[in-house]
């Protein structure tokens, strides 16, 4: 088995062991694989790259990341959530998914879970564009 497949399988199995449903366990494995380079870069056990907003009361860490600002990729430093273990990161990801992307969290297939994320992203984009248009 390849290193990438081994990593994704490890995350998938950990998610299932924590009681996360199968479609969302696959989603967790996919996102964590992308966010960490298949487990190579997860400082502070941050396996999902969840930023620490002002409402977060857990541990944080300042990390360099890239964002698109004004159509350009910009290197910035930002606050990210930090965890004592990979399982804590996975539980927080699951809680965040249920809170912010309920359609993805309730999906009964992987494709539906991905569609739930896409629908939420499009809704947020519409909201942001509405605010932008209102400011003109």
XYZ file of N, CA and C in Angstrom:
408
model
N 0.853 -1.186 0.000
C 0.000 0.000 0.000
C 0.895 1.244 0.000
N 0.485 2.293 -0.681
C 1.267 3.516 -0.745
C 1.158 4.300 0.562
N 2.123 5.169 0.766
C 2.127 6.020 1.954
C 0.853 6.873 2.028
N 0.426 7.407 0.887
C -0.784 8.238 0.845
C -2.016 7.413 1.215
N -2.110 6.227 0.654
C -3.264 5.367 0.953
C -3.252 4.944 2.417
N -2.054 4.633 2.939
C -1.931 4.270 4.351
C -2.442 5.401 5.244
N -2.048 6.633 4.908
C -2.466 7.774 5.720
C -3.982 7.956 5.668
N -4.543 7.971 4.469
C -5.993 8.164 4.326
C -6.762 7.056 5.045
N -6.277 5.837 4.960
C -6.929 4.707 5.641
C -6.873 4.894 7.155
N -5.761 5.366 7.655
C -5.606 5.606 9.100
C -6.618 6.640 9.601
N -6.766 7.740 8.871
C -7.735 8.776 9.260
C -9.154 8.232 9.168
N -9.450 7.539 8.089
C -10.778 6.944 7.880
C -11.134 6.009 9.033
N -10.227 5.128 9.397
C -10.490 4.176 10.472
C -10.626 4.874 11.827
N -9.826 5.902 12.057
C -9.936 6.667 13.310
C -11.299 7.345 13.396
N -11.759 7.904 12.278
C -13.071 8.568 12.254
C -14.181 7.565 12.563
N -14.129 6.412 11.933
C -15.137 5.384 12.203
C -15.110 4.967 13.675
N -13.924 4.813 14.236
C -13.784 4.406 15.638
C -14.373 5.442 16.592
N -14.377 6.703 16.172
C -14.958 7.781 16.978
C -16.464 7.931 16.757
N -17.036 7.080 15.906
C -18.478 7.120 15.672
C -18.913 8.039 14.546
N -17.978 8.527 13.782
C -18.316 9.373 12.631
C -18.821 8.453 11.516
N -19.968 8.782 10.905
C -20.531 7.924 9.849
C -19.571 7.740 8.667
N -19.755 6.653 7.943
C -18.858 6.277 6.846
C -18.652 7.374 5.799
N -19.703 8.016 5.271
C -19.450 9.046 4.248
C -18.590 10.197 4.778
N -18.846 10.589 6.021
C -18.095 11.687 6.603
C -16.683 11.241 6.999
N -16.508 9.972 7.330
C -15.169 9.446 7.607
C -14.316 9.522 6.339
N -14.928 9.242 5.197
C -14.219 9.373 3.916
C -13.875 10.834 3.639
N -14.815 11.721 3.951
C -14.582 13.147 3.770
C -13.435 13.614 4.665
N -13.413 13.148 5.912
C -12.335 13.500 6.840
C -10.992 13.026 6.290
N -10.939 11.809 5.794
C -9.697 11.277 5.242
C -9.229 12.112 4.048
N -10.158 12.483 3.191
C -9.806 13.279 2.014
C -9.312 14.669 2.413
N -10.046 15.350 3.299
C -9.651 16.701 3.675
C -8.323 16.704 4.419
N -8.169 15.790 5.366
C -6.925 15.734 6.123
C -5.739 15.422 5.215
N -5.945 14.553 4.245
C -4.877 14.232 3.298
C -4.432 15.477 2.543
N -5.395 16.273 2.093
C -5.078 17.498 1.359
C -4.452 18.559 2.263
N -5.014 18.743 3.448
C -4.540 19.795 4.354
C -3.123 19.545 4.872
N -2.753 18.285 5.020
C -1.484 17.959 5.674
C -0.428 17.354 4.748
N -0.741 17.207 3.471
C 0.188 16.510 2.597
C 0.329 15.059 3.036
N -0.817 14.430 3.262
C -0.881 13.035 3.720
C -0.151 12.839 5.043
N -0.416 13.767 5.974
C 0.114 13.634 7.328
C 1.506 14.184 7.547
N 2.117 14.748 6.516
C 3.481 15.264 6.631
C 3.563 16.572 7.416
N 2.511 17.383 7.375
C 2.549 18.710 7.998
C 1.283 18.922 8.825
N 1.374 18.623 10.117
C 0.224 18.802 11.015
C 0.723 19.327 12.360
N 1.291 20.543 12.370
C 1.777 21.086 13.639
C 0.638 21.223 14.640
N 0.916 20.905 15.878
C -0.125 20.994 16.905
C -1.280 20.054 16.647
N -1.023 18.958 15.950
C -2.080 17.992 15.597
C -3.234 18.642 14.835
N -2.937 19.679 14.088
C -3.952 20.390 13.300
C -4.096 19.679 11.950
N -4.872 18.613 11.945
C -5.000 17.778 10.755
C -6.030 18.282 9.751
N -6.730 19.365 10.079
C -7.771 19.862 9.174
C -7.638 21.345 8.856
N -6.633 21.997 9.379
C -6.397 23.397 9.050
C -7.514 24.323 9.482
N -8.104 24.057 10.653
C -9.210 24.893 11.125
C -8.632 26.121 11.820
N -9.006 27.274 11.324
C -8.513 28.517 11.918
C -9.184 28.775 13.262
N -8.474 29.500 14.109
C -8.967 29.822 15.447
C -9.556 31.229 15.435
N -10.872 31.317 15.352
C -11.535 32.617 15.401
C -11.572 33.101 16.848
N -12.077 34.288 17.057
C -12.137 34.859 18.411
C -13.051 34.048 19.336
N -13.954 33.258 18.778
C -14.855 32.458 19.611
C -14.205 31.156 20.099
N -13.067 30.777 19.530
C -12.379 29.545 19.920
C -11.687 29.769 21.263
N -11.958 28.888 22.248
C -11.337 29.050 23.564
C -10.293 27.982 23.872
N -9.912 27.214 22.861
C -8.886 26.192 23.036
C -7.514 26.727 22.681
N -6.553 25.811 22.645
C -5.176 26.167 22.312
C -5.083 26.640 20.864
N -4.155 27.564 20.636
C -3.939 28.085 19.282
C -2.447 28.078 18.960
N -2.167 28.268 17.696
C -0.792 28.388 17.221
C -0.787 29.308 16.017
N 0.270 30.081 15.878
C 0.423 30.976 14.736
C 1.199 30.226 13.654
N 0.600 30.119 12.473
C 1.224 29.390 11.374
C 1.188 30.231 10.099
N 2.180 30.012 9.272
C 2.210 30.653 7.962
C 1.288 29.864 7.041
N 0.474 30.589 6.279
C -0.445 29.972 5.330
C -0.545 30.872 4.102
N -1.289 30.432 3.138
C -1.523 31.233 1.933
C -3.021 31.458 1.776
N -3.374 32.671 1.431
C -4.763 33.036 1.169
C -4.812 33.772 -0.161
N -5.978 33.740 -0.774
C -6.166 34.533 -1.976
C -6.781 35.853 -1.570
N -6.057 36.927 -1.827
C -6.512 38.270 -1.476
C -6.394 39.138 -2.723
N -7.513 39.693 -3.130
C -7.516 40.532 -4.328
C -7.078 39.777 -5.576
N -7.414 38.484 -5.613
C -7.076 37.679 -6.774
C -5.635 37.200 -6.806
N -4.875 37.471 -5.727
C -3.477 37.050 -5.680
C -3.228 36.164 -4.482
N -2.363 35.189 -4.660
C -1.978 34.303 -3.560
C -0.986 35.059 -2.674
N -1.354 35.202 -1.391
C -0.559 35.991 -0.456
C -0.172 35.128 0.739
N 1.072 35.238 1.155
C 1.568 34.510 2.320
C 1.254 35.340 3.572
N 0.556 34.716 4.538
C 0.195 35.404 5.774
C 0.472 34.490 6.969
N 0.448 35.075 8.155
C 0.487 34.312 9.394
C -0.890 34.440 10.022
N -1.445 33.323 10.485
C -2.787 33.326 11.043
C -2.858 32.350 12.212
N -3.885 32.529 13.041
C -4.086 31.656 14.198
C -4.868 30.414 13.779
N -4.355 29.255 14.163
C -5.004 27.983 13.899
C -5.232 27.256 15.220
N -6.231 26.413 15.234
C -6.500 25.605 16.412
C -5.384 24.567 16.581
N -5.067 24.269 17.842
C -4.060 23.251 18.170
C -4.704 22.227 19.100
N -4.219 21.009 19.049
C -4.833 19.908 19.790
C -3.760 19.056 20.472
N -4.168 18.342 21.505
C -3.265 17.436 22.205
C -3.083 16.116 21.469
N -4.018 15.780 20.577
C -3.942 14.492 19.882
C -4.641 14.586 18.526
N -4.310 13.668 17.626
C -5.024 13.623 16.346
C -6.526 13.381 16.533
N -6.899 12.555 17.512
C -8.323 12.302 17.743
C -9.063 13.569 18.147
N -8.433 14.437 18.960
C -9.081 15.701 19.326
C -9.317 16.556 18.084
N -8.357 16.560 17.178
C -8.506 17.297 15.925
C -9.675 16.745 15.122
N -9.793 15.441 15.065
C -10.868 14.794 14.316
C -12.238 15.079 14.930
N -12.330 15.037 16.249
C -13.598 15.342 16.932
C -13.993 16.797 16.674
N -13.025 17.716 16.739
C -13.335 19.125 16.475
C -13.779 19.319 15.031
N -13.117 18.628 14.091
C -13.529 18.713 12.691
C -14.977 18.249 12.545
N -15.339 17.132 13.176
C -16.695 16.584 13.100
C -17.696 17.569 13.692
N -17.383 18.143 14.838
C -18.285 19.134 15.447
C -18.441 20.353 14.555
N -17.347 20.800 13.948
C -17.390 21.958 13.050
C -18.211 21.650 11.802
N -18.032 20.463 11.260
C -18.805 20.054 10.083
C -20.300 20.065 10.396
N -20.679 19.505 11.535
C -22.098 19.458 11.908
C -22.679 20.854 12.107
N -21.870 21.745 12.660
C -22.341 23.110 12.936
C -22.422 23.972 11.677
N -21.380 23.941 10.856
C -21.292 24.868 9.729
C -21.768 24.288 8.398
N -21.712 22.972 8.259
C -22.092 22.321 7.008
C -23.022 21.151 7.299
N -24.213 21.425 7.864
C -25.101 20.325 8.281
C -25.516 19.397 7.142
N -25.648 19.908 5.932
C -26.007 19.030 4.814
C -24.907 18.000 4.570
N -23.666 18.419 4.676
C -22.546 17.488 4.510
C -22.502 16.495 5.660
N -22.816 16.955 6.863
C -22.773 16.090 8.049
C -23.897 15.056 8.050
N -25.023 15.372 7.430
C -26.171 14.461 7.427
C -26.228 13.573 6.188
N -25.340 13.791 5.257
C -25.368 13.061 3.986
C -25.218 11.563 4.196
N -25.858 10.801 3.329
C -25.793 9.344 3.430
C -24.842 8.719 2.413
N -24.165 9.562 1.627
C -23.141 9.071 0.711
C -22.017 10.103 0.642
N -20.861 9.655 0.217
C -19.721 10.564 0.079
C -20.038 11.679 -0.915
N -20.632 11.329 -2.047
C -20.968 12.338 -3.060
C -21.921 13.390 -2.498
N -22.895 12.957 -1.698
C -23.819 13.908 -1.067
C -23.090 14.797 -0.059
N -22.136 14.229 0.657
C -21.369 15.014 1.635
C -20.565 16.097 0.923
N -19.930 15.728 -0.176
C -19.172 16.707 -0.958
C -20.115 17.778 -1.505
N -21.270 17.362 -1.997
C -22.262 18.321 -2.514
C -22.734 19.254 -1.403
N -22.868 18.731 -0.180
C -23.263 19.567 0.949
C -22.250 20.654 1.243
N -20.981 20.324 1.098
C -19.934 21.341 1.268
C -20.008 22.380 0.157
N -20.198 21.913 -1.064
C -20.255 22.823 -2.210
C -21.453 23.761 -2.104
N -22.607 23.235 -1.700
C -23.806 24.056 -1.551
C -23.576 25.149 -0.509
N -22.986 24.782 0.610
C -22.717 25.769 1.664
C -21.730 26.822 1.178
N -20.714 26.401 0.443
C -19.730 27.350 -0.075
C -20.382 28.328 -1.046
N -21.258 27.832 -1.904
C -21.948 28.709 -2.848
C -22.876 29.686 -2.135
N -23.539 29.210 -1.069
C -24.409 30.099 -0.301
C -23.599 31.219 0.352
N -22.448 30.869 0.896
C -21.591 31.889 1.521
C -21.066 32.866 0.490
N -20.746 32.362 -0.694
C -20.293 33.234 -1.767
C -21.408 34.197 -2.165
N -22.636 33.688 -2.288
C -23.779 34.547 -2.609
C -23.969 35.621 -1.544
N -23.859 35.243 -0.271
C -23.997 36.207 0.824
C -22.909 37.276 0.741
N -21.684 36.851 0.490
C -20.573 37.797 0.396
C -20.766 38.742 -0.786
N -21.211 38.209 -1.916
C -21.440 39.046 -3.089
C -22.578 40.017 -2.833
N -23.604 39.581 -2.111
C -24.700 40.474 -1.758
C -24.218 41.635 -0.914
N -23.330 41.364 0.027
C -22.757 42.428 0.861
C -21.895 43.351 0.015
N -21.135 42.762 -0.906
C -20.287 43.553 -1.786
C -21.133 44.468 -2.651
N -22.213 43.907 -3.249
C -23.086 44.700 -4.107
C -23.770 45.814 -3.315
N -24.100 45.538 -2.040
C -24.772 46.532 -1.217
C -23.842 47.702 -0.900
N -22.526 47.427 -0.890
C -21.557 48.470 -0.555
C -21.264 49.387 -1.729
N -21.651 48.989 -2.934
C -21.351 49.804 -4.130
C -22.141 51.080 -4.132
